[in-house]
Coordinates of C-alpha atoms and ligand atoms in Angstrom, one line a residue:
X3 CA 25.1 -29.1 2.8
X4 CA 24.1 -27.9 6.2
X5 CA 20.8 -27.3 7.2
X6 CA 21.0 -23.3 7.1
X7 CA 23.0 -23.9 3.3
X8 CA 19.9 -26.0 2.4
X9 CA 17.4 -23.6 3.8
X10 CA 19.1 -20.3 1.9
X11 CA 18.6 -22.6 -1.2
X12 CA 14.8 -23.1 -1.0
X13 CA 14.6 -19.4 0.2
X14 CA 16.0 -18.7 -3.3
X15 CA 14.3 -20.8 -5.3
X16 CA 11.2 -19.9 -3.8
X17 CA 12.2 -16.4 -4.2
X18 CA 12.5 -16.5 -8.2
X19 CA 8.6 -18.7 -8.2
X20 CA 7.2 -15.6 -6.5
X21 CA 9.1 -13.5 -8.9
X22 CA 7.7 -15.7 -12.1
X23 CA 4.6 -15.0 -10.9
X24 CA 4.9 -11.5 -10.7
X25 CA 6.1 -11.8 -14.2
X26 CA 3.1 -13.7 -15.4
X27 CA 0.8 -11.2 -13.2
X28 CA 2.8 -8.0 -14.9
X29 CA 2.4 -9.5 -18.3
X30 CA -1.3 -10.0 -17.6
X31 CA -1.7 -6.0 -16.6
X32 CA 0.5 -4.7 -19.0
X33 CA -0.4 -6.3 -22.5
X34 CA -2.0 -10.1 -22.1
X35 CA -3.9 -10.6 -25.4
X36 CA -7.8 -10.4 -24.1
X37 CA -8.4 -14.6 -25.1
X38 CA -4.9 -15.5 -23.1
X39 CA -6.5 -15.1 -19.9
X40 CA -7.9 -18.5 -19.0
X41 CA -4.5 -19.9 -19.9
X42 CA -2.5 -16.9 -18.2
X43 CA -4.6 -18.2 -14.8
X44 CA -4.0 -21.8 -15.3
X45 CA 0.1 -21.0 -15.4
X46 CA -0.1 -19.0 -12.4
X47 CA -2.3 -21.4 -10.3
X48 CA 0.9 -24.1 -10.8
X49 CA 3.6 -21.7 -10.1
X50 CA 1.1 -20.3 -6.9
X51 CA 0.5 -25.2 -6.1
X52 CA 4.2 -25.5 -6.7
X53 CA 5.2 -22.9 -4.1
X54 CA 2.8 -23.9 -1.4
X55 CA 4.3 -27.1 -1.8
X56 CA 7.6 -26.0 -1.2
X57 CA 7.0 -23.8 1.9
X58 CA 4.2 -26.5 3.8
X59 CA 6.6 -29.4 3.5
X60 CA 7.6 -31.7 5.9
X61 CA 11.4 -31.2 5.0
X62 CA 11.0 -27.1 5.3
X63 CA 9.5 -28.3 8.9
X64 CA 12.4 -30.1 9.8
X65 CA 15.2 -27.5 8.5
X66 CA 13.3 -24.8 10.5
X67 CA 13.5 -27.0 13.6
X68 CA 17.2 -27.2 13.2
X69 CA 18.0 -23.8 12.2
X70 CA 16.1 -22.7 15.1
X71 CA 17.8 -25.0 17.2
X72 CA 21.8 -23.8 15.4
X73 CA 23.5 -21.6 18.1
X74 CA 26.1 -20.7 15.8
X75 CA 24.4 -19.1 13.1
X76 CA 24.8 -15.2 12.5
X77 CA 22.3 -12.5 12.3
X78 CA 21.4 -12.3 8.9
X79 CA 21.0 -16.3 8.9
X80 CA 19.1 -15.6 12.1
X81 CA 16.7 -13.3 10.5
X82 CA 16.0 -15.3 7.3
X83 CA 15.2 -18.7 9.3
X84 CA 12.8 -15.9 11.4
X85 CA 11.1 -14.9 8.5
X86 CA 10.9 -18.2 6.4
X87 CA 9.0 -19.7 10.1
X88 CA 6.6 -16.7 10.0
X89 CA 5.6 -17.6 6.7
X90 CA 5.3 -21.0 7.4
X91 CA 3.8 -20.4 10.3
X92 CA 1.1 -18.3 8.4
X93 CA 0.8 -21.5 5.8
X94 CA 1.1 -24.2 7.1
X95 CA -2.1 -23.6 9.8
X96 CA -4.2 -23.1 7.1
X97 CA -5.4 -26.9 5.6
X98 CA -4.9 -27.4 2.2
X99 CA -9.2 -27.6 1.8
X100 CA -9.8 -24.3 3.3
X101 CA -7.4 -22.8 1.0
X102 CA -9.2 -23.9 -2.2
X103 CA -12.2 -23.2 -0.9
X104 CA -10.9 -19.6 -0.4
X105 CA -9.3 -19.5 -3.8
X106 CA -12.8 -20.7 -5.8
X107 CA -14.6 -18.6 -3.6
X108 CA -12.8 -15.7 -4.9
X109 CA -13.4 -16.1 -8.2
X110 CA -17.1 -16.2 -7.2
X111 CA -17.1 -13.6 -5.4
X112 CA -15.6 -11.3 -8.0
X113 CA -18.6 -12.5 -10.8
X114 CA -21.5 -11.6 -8.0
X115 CA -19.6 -8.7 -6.9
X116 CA -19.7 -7.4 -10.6
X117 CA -23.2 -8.4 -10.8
X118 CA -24.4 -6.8 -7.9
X119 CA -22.4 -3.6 -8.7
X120 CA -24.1 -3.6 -12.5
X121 CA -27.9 -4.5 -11.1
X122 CA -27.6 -2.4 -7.8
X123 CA -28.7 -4.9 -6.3
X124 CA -26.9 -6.4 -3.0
X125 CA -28.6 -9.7 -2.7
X126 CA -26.9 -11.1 -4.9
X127 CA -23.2 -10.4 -3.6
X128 CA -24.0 -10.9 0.2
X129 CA -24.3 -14.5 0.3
X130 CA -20.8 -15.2 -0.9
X131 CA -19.4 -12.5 1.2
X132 CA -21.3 -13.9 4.1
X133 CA -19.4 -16.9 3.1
X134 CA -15.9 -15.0 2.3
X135 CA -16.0 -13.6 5.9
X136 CA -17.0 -16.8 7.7
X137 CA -13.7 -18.2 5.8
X138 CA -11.9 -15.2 7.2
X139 CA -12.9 -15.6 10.7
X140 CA -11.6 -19.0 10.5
X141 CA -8.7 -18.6 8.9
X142 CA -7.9 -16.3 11.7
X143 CA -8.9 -18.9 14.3
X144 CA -6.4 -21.2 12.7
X145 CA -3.7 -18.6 12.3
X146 CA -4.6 -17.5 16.2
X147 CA -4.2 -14.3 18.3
X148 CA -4.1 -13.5 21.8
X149 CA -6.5 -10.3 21.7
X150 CA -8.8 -9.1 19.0
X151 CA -9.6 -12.1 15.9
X152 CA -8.7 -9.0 13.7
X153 CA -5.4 -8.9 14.9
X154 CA -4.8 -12.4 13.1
X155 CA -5.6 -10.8 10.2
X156 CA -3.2 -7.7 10.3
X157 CA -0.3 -9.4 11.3
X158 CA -0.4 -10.8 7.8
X159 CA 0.1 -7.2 6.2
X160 CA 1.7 -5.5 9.1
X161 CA 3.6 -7.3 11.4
X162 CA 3.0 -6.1 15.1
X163 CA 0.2 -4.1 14.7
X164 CA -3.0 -4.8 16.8
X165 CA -6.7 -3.7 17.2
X166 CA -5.7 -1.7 20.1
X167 CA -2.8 -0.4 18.6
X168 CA -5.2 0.4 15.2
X169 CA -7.9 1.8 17.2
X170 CA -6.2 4.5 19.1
X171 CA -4.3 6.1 16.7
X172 CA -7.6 6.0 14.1
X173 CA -9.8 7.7 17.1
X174 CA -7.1 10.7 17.3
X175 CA -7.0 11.1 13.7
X176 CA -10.9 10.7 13.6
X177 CA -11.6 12.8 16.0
X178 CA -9.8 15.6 13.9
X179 CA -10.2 14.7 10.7
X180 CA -14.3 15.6 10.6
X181 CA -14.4 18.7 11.9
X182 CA -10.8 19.8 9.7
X183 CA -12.4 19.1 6.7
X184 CA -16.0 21.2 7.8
X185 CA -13.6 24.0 8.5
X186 CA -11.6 23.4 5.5
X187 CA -14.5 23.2 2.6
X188 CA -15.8 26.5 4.5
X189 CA -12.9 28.6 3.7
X190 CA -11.7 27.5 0.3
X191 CA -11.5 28.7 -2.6
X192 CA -12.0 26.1 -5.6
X193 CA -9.5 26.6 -9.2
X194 CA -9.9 24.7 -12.6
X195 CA -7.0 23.8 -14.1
X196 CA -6.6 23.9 -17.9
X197 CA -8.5 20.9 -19.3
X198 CA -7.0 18.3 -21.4
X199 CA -3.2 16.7 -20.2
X200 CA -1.5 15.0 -23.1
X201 CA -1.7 11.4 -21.9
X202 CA 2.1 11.0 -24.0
X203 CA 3.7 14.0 -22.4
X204 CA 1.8 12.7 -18.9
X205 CA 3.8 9.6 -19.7
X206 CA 7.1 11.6 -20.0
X207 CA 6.9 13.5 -17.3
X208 CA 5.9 10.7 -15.0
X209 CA 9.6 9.2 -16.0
X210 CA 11.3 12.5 -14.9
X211 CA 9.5 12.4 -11.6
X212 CA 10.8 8.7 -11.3
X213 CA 14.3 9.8 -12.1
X214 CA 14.2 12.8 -10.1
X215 CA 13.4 11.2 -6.8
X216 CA 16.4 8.6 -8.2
X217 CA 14.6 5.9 -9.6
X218 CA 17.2 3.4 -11.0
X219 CA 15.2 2.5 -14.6
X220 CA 18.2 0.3 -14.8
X221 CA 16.9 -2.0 -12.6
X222 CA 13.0 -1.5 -13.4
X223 CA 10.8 -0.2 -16.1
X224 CA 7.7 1.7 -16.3
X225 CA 4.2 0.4 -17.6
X226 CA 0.8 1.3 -18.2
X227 CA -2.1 -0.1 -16.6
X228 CA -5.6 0.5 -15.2
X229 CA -4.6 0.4 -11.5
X230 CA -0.8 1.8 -10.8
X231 CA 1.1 -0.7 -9.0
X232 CA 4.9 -1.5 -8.2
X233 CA 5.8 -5.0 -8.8
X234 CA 9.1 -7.0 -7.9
X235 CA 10.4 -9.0 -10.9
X236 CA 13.9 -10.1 -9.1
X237 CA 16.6 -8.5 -7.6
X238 CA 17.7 -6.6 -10.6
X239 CA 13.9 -5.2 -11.8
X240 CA 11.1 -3.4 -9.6
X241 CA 8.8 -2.1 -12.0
X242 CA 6.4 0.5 -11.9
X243 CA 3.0 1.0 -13.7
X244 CA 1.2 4.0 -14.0
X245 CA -2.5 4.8 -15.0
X246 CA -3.3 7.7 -17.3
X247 CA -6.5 10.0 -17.9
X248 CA -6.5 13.2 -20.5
X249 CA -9.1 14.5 -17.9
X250 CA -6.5 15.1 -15.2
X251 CA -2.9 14.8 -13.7
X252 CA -3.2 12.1 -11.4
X253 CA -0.6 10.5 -12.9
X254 CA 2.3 12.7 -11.2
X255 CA 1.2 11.8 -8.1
X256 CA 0.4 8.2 -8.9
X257 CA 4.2 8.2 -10.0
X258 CA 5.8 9.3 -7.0
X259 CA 3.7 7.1 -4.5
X260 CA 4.8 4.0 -6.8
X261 CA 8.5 5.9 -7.2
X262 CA 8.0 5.7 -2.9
X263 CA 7.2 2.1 -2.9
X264 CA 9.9 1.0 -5.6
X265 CA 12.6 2.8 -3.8
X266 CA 12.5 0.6 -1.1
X267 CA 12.7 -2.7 -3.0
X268 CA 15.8 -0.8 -4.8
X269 CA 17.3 0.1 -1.9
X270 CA 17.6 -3.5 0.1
X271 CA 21.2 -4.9 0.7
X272 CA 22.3 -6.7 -2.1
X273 CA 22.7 -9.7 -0.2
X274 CA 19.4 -10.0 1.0
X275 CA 18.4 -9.5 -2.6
X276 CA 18.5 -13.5 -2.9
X277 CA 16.7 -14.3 -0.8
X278 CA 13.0 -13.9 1.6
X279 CA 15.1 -10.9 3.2
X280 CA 13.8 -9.0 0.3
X281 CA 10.3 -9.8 0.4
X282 CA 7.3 -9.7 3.5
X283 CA 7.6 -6.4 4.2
X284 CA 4.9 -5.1 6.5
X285 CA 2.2 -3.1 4.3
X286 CA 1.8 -0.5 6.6
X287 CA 6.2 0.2 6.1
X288 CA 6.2 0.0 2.7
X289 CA 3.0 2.3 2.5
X290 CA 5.0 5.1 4.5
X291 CA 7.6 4.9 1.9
X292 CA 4.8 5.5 -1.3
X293 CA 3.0 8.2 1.2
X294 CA 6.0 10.2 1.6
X295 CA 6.6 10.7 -2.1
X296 CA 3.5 10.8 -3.1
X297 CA 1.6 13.5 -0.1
X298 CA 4.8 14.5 1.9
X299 CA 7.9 15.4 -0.6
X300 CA 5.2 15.8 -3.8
X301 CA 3.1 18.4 -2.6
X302 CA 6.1 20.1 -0.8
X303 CA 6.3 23.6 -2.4
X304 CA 10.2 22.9 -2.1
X305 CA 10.0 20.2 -4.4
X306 CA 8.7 21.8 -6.9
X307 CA 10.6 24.5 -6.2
X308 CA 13.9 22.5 -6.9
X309 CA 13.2 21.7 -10.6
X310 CA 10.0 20.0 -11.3
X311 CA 7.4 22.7 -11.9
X312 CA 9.7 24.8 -14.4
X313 CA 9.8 21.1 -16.5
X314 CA 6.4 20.7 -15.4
X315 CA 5.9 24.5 -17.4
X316 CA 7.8 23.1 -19.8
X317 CA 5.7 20.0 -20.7
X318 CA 2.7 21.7 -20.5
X319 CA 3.3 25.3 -21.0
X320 CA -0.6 26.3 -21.6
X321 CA -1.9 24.7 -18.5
X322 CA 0.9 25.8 -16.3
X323 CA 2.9 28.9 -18.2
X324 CA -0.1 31.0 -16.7
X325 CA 0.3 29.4 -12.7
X326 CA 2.5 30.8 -10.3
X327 CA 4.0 28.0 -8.1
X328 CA 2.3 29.2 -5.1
X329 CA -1.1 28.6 -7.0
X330 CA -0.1 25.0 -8.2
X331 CA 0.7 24.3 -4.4
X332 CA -2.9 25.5 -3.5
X333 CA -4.1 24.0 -6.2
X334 CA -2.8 20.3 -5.2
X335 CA -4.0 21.0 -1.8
X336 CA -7.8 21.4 -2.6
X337 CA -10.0 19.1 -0.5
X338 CA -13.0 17.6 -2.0
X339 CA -14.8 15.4 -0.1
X340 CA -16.1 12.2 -3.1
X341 CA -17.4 9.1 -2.6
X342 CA -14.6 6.9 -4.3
X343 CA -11.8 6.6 -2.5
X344 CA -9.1 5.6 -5.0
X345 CA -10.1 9.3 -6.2
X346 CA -10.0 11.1 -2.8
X347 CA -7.6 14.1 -1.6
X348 CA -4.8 13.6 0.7
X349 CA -6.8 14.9 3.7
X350 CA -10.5 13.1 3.4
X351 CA -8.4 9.8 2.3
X352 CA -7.9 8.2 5.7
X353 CA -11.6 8.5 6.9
X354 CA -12.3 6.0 3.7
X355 CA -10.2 3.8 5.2
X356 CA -11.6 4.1 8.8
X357 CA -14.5 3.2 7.7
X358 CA -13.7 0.2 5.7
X359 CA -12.1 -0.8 9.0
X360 CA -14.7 -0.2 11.6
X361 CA -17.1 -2.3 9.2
X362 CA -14.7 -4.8 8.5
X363 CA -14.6 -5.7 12.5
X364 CA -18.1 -5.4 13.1
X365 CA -19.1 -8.0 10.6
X366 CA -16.3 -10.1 11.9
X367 CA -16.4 -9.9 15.2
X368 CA -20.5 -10.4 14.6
X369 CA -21.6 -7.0 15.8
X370 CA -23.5 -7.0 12.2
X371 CA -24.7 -8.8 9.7
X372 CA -23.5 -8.7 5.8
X373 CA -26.6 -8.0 4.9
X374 CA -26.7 -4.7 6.9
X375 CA -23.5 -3.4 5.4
X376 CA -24.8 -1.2 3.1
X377 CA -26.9 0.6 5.3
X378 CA -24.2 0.9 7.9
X379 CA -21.4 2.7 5.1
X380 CA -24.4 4.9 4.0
X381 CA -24.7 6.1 7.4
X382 CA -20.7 6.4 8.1
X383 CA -20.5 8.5 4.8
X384 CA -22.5 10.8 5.9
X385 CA -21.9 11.2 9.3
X386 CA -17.7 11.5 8.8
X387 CA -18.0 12.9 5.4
X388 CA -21.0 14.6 4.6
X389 CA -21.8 12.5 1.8
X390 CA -24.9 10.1 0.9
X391 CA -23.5 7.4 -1.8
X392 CA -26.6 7.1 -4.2
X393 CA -26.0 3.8 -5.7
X394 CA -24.1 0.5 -4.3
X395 CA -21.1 1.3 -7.0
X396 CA -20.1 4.7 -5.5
X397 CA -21.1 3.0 -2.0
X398 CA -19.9 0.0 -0.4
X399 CA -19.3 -2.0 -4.2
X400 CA -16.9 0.4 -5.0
X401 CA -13.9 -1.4 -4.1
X402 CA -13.0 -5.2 -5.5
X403 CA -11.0 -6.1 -2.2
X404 CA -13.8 -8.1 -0.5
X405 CA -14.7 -10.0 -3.2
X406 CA -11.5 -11.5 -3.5
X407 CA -11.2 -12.0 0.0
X408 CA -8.9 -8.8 0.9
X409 CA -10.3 -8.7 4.3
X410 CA -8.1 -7.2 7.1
X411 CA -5.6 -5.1 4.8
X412 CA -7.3 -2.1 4.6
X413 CA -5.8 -0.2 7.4
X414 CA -1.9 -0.3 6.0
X415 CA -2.9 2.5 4.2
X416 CA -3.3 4.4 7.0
X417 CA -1.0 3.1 9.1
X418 CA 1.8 4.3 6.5
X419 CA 0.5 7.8 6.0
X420 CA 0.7 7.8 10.0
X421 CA 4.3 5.9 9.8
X422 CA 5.3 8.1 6.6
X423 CA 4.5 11.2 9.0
X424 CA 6.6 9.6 12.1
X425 CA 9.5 9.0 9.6
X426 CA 9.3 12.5 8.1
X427 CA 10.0 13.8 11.7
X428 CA 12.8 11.9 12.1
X429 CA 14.6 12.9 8.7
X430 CA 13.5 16.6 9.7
X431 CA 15.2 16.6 12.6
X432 CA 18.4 15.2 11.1
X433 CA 18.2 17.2 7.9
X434 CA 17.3 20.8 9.2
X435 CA 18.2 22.1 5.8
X436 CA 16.4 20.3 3.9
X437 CA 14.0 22.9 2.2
X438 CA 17.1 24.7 1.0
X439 CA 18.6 21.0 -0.4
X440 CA 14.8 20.3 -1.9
X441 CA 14.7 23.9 -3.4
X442 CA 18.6 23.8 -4.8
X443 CA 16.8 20.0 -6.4
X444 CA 18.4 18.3 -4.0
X445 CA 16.2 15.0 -2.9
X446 CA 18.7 12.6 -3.0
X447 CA 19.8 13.5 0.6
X448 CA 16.0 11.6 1.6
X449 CA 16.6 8.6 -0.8
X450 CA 20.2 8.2 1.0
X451 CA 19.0 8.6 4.4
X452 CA 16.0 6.1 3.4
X453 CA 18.3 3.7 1.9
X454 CA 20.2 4.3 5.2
X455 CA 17.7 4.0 7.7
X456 CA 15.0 1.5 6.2
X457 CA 15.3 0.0 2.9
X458 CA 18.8 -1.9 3.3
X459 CA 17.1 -4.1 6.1
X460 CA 14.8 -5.1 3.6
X461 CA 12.9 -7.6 6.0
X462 CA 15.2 -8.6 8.5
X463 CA 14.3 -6.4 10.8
X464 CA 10.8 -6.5 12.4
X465 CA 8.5 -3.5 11.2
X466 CA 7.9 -2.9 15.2
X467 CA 11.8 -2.8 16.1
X468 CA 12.7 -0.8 12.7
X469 CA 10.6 2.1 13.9
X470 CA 11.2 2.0 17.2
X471 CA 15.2 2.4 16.8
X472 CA 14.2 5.0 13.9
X473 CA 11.7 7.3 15.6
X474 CA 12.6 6.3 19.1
X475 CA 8.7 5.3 19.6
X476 CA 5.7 3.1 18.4
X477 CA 2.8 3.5 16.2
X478 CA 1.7 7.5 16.3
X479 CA -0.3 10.1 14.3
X480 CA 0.5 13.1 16.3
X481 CA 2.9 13.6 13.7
X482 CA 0.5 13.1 11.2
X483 CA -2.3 15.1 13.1
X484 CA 0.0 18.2 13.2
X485 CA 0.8 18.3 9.4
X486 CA -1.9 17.7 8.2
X487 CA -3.6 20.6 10.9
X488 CA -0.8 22.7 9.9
X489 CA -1.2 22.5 6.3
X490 CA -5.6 22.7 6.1
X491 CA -6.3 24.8 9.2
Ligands
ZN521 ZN1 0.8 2.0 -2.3

């Protein structure tokens, strides 16, 4: 076996662990039996040992070396030894102590951060934060970066980009953002739609969505959870769960942005489905693919158009019989300023994030304290949104990501509404028809130019160089800026 043979091999096997542990992690959302828990977390921790094993060892060091070192190996073997280092690289730095420190730390954090949300009181999550971001910080020393210490931390979810990079696209978007939504709120006019959705017929009109945007449910399945999520469970199945309230009709939405996301996994090469090719995608790419379902092609008045809102009629005739298209569109559009952000509108969404992100850096890079966090989201609230949290739960407890660590990943959410925009150009410009094709229920022209453009690379092309060669440029939200001015002014 030569060293490259040898290397695919762990690739793979390591490959199908990940995927068992998606499994185990699916099975856990979906339908775990409450008392399972403690044993589904003790299966998963061996799987997650058994892995880390693999990818640190001393024998993955070596094949690296002399891969790296094989002239004669072609591209795709190229890009697979180029990933496989990256993740090593990422790993290996990282000594096995700080890791579990990390790991029970985590699980810590996530009792005091429940605590603290229930009792309002912040005392008694900051000191294991405090501790959560020193681990951070160091973990990003190990990692190393050449300008900002949060730039250690993005390259983990979003290969390439940088603080610099991250800062001048969120100040333009920033900058407009506030004063667009002021104008906005001034001029608009508010509807209530019907009351109660049939959570079954919510269910059955997510799966149209999926299969309308071409969802292969051969190769996946749909779920039902608490959080929606997209899930890779091997080549052959990318799942997708969806979350359901009577109260509203989320869900669509929720089911194209997952639709976005599981479309990409469909789409990669089928001979990088084997292997890491088909796994580390940057956060902020795969975001762009969920944005554009979800915000870009799912609030299009052309989508609808094609098909969907006479089903839409159709499944729930005494919300929707009355509604005009034109008033749905309007409807989808209204902008509410709240303080939760998993339950924000498209166009106050981003300045969540911003703020997540400035605080994030200012705590790391010591320009505050934990401690002072709360005060310093209150007064970012208000001054971007207008809004004064009045408890720690609607406030800066809201999310779970800090408690388990999630430090630094924030910003791909943002970064692929501004890619999905920059993408969205790009097919424009190639697909001038394409409100006639979306009208006529034509969407598979996007999925194929997707599949095309972006998802049959799967990772073997860096996030950086993919939409560079797309979009002919880097990281930009004019595009974004400009539809989102032209659709709210
Ligand atoms: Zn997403």
């Amino acid at each position: 076996m030569t060293p490259m043979q040898e290397l695919t091999a762990i690739s793979q096997e390591c490959c199908r662990l990940n995927e068992i542990e998606s499994l185990l992690s699916w099975d856990l959302e979906t339908q775990l039996p409450k008392n399972a828990v403690e044993g589904r977390a003790a299966q998963s921790e061996i799987i997650t040992k058994y892995l880390h094993k693999i990818r640190t060892s001393p024998r993955m060091s070596q094949l690296l070396t002399q891969c790296q070192a094989d002239i004669e190996l072609s591209e795709d073997e190229r890009a697979l030894v180029d990933i496989m280092q990256w993740v090593y690289d990422r790993i290996s730095k990282i000594p096995e102590a700080h890791s579990m420190l990390e790991s029970r730390l985590t699980t810590l954090g996530m009792q005091a951060w429940v605590e603290a949300r229930t009792t309002d009181d912040f005392s008694r999550f900051a000191p294991i934060l405090t501790q959560l971001f020193t681990l951070t910080r160091e973990r990003a020393e190990l990692i190393g970066y050449t300008g900002h210490i949060y730039d250690a931390l993005l390259e983990g979810h979003a290969q390439g980009m940088t603080v610099e990079l991250v800062d001048r696209e969120f100040e333009k978007l920033k900058k407009v953002l506030i004063p667009l939504i002021k104008s906005r709120m001034q001029q608009q006019k508010t509807s209530i739609i019907g009351s109660e959705f049939d959570v079954t017929m919510q269910k059955k009109f997510g799966k149209y969505l999926l299969q309308t945007i071409g969802y292969d449910f051969d190769r996946g399945g749909l779920g039902t959870v608490r959080h929606p999520f997209m899930t890779d469970l091997g080549p052959q199945d990318k799942r997708v769960a969806n979350r359901y309230s009577a109260s509203g009709f989320h869900s669509f939405f929720s089911a194209l942005h997952e639709g976005g996301h599981a479309l990409y996994e469909q789409g990669v090469a089928e001979n990088y489905q084997q292997s890491d090719l088909s796994k580390h995608f940057s956060l902020a790419i795969h975001e762009s693919q969920s944005r554009l379902y979800e915000n870009i092609v799912g609030k299009s008045t052309e989508f609808w158009m094609g098909g969907p809102y006479q089903e839409l009629q159709t499944h729930f005739p005494t919300q929707f019989k009355p509604l005009s298209l034109a008033q749905f569109i309007d409807h989808i559009h209204e902008v509410r300023p709240v303080m939760i952000r998993v339950d924000s509108d498209e166009l106050t969404y981003d300045l969540h994030i911003i703020i997540r992100y400035e605080i994030e850096k200012m705590v790391l890079t010591g320009e505050c304290e934990v401690a002072d966090i709360p005060q310093i989201w209150n007064q970012k609230y208000a001054e971007y949104l207008g809004l004064v949290p009045q408890n720690l739960a609607e406030g800066c407890l809201q999310d779970v990501h800090w408690s388990i660590g999630a430090i630094g990943y924030f910003p791909t959410y943002t970064l692929g509404n501004i890619n999905a925009s920059q993408i969205w150009h790009t097919f424009v410009q190639s697909h001038p028809t394409w409100r006639a094709d979306f009208a006529a229920g034509n969407t598979t022209i996007l999925r194929e130019w997707l599949q095309t453009n972006i998802h049959q690379y799967g990772s073997s092309v860096h996030p950086v160089a993919l939409l560079k060669r797309l979009c002919n440029e880097e990281l930009n939200s004019d595009y974004y800026i400009q539809r989102l001015t032209e659709r709210y002014l």
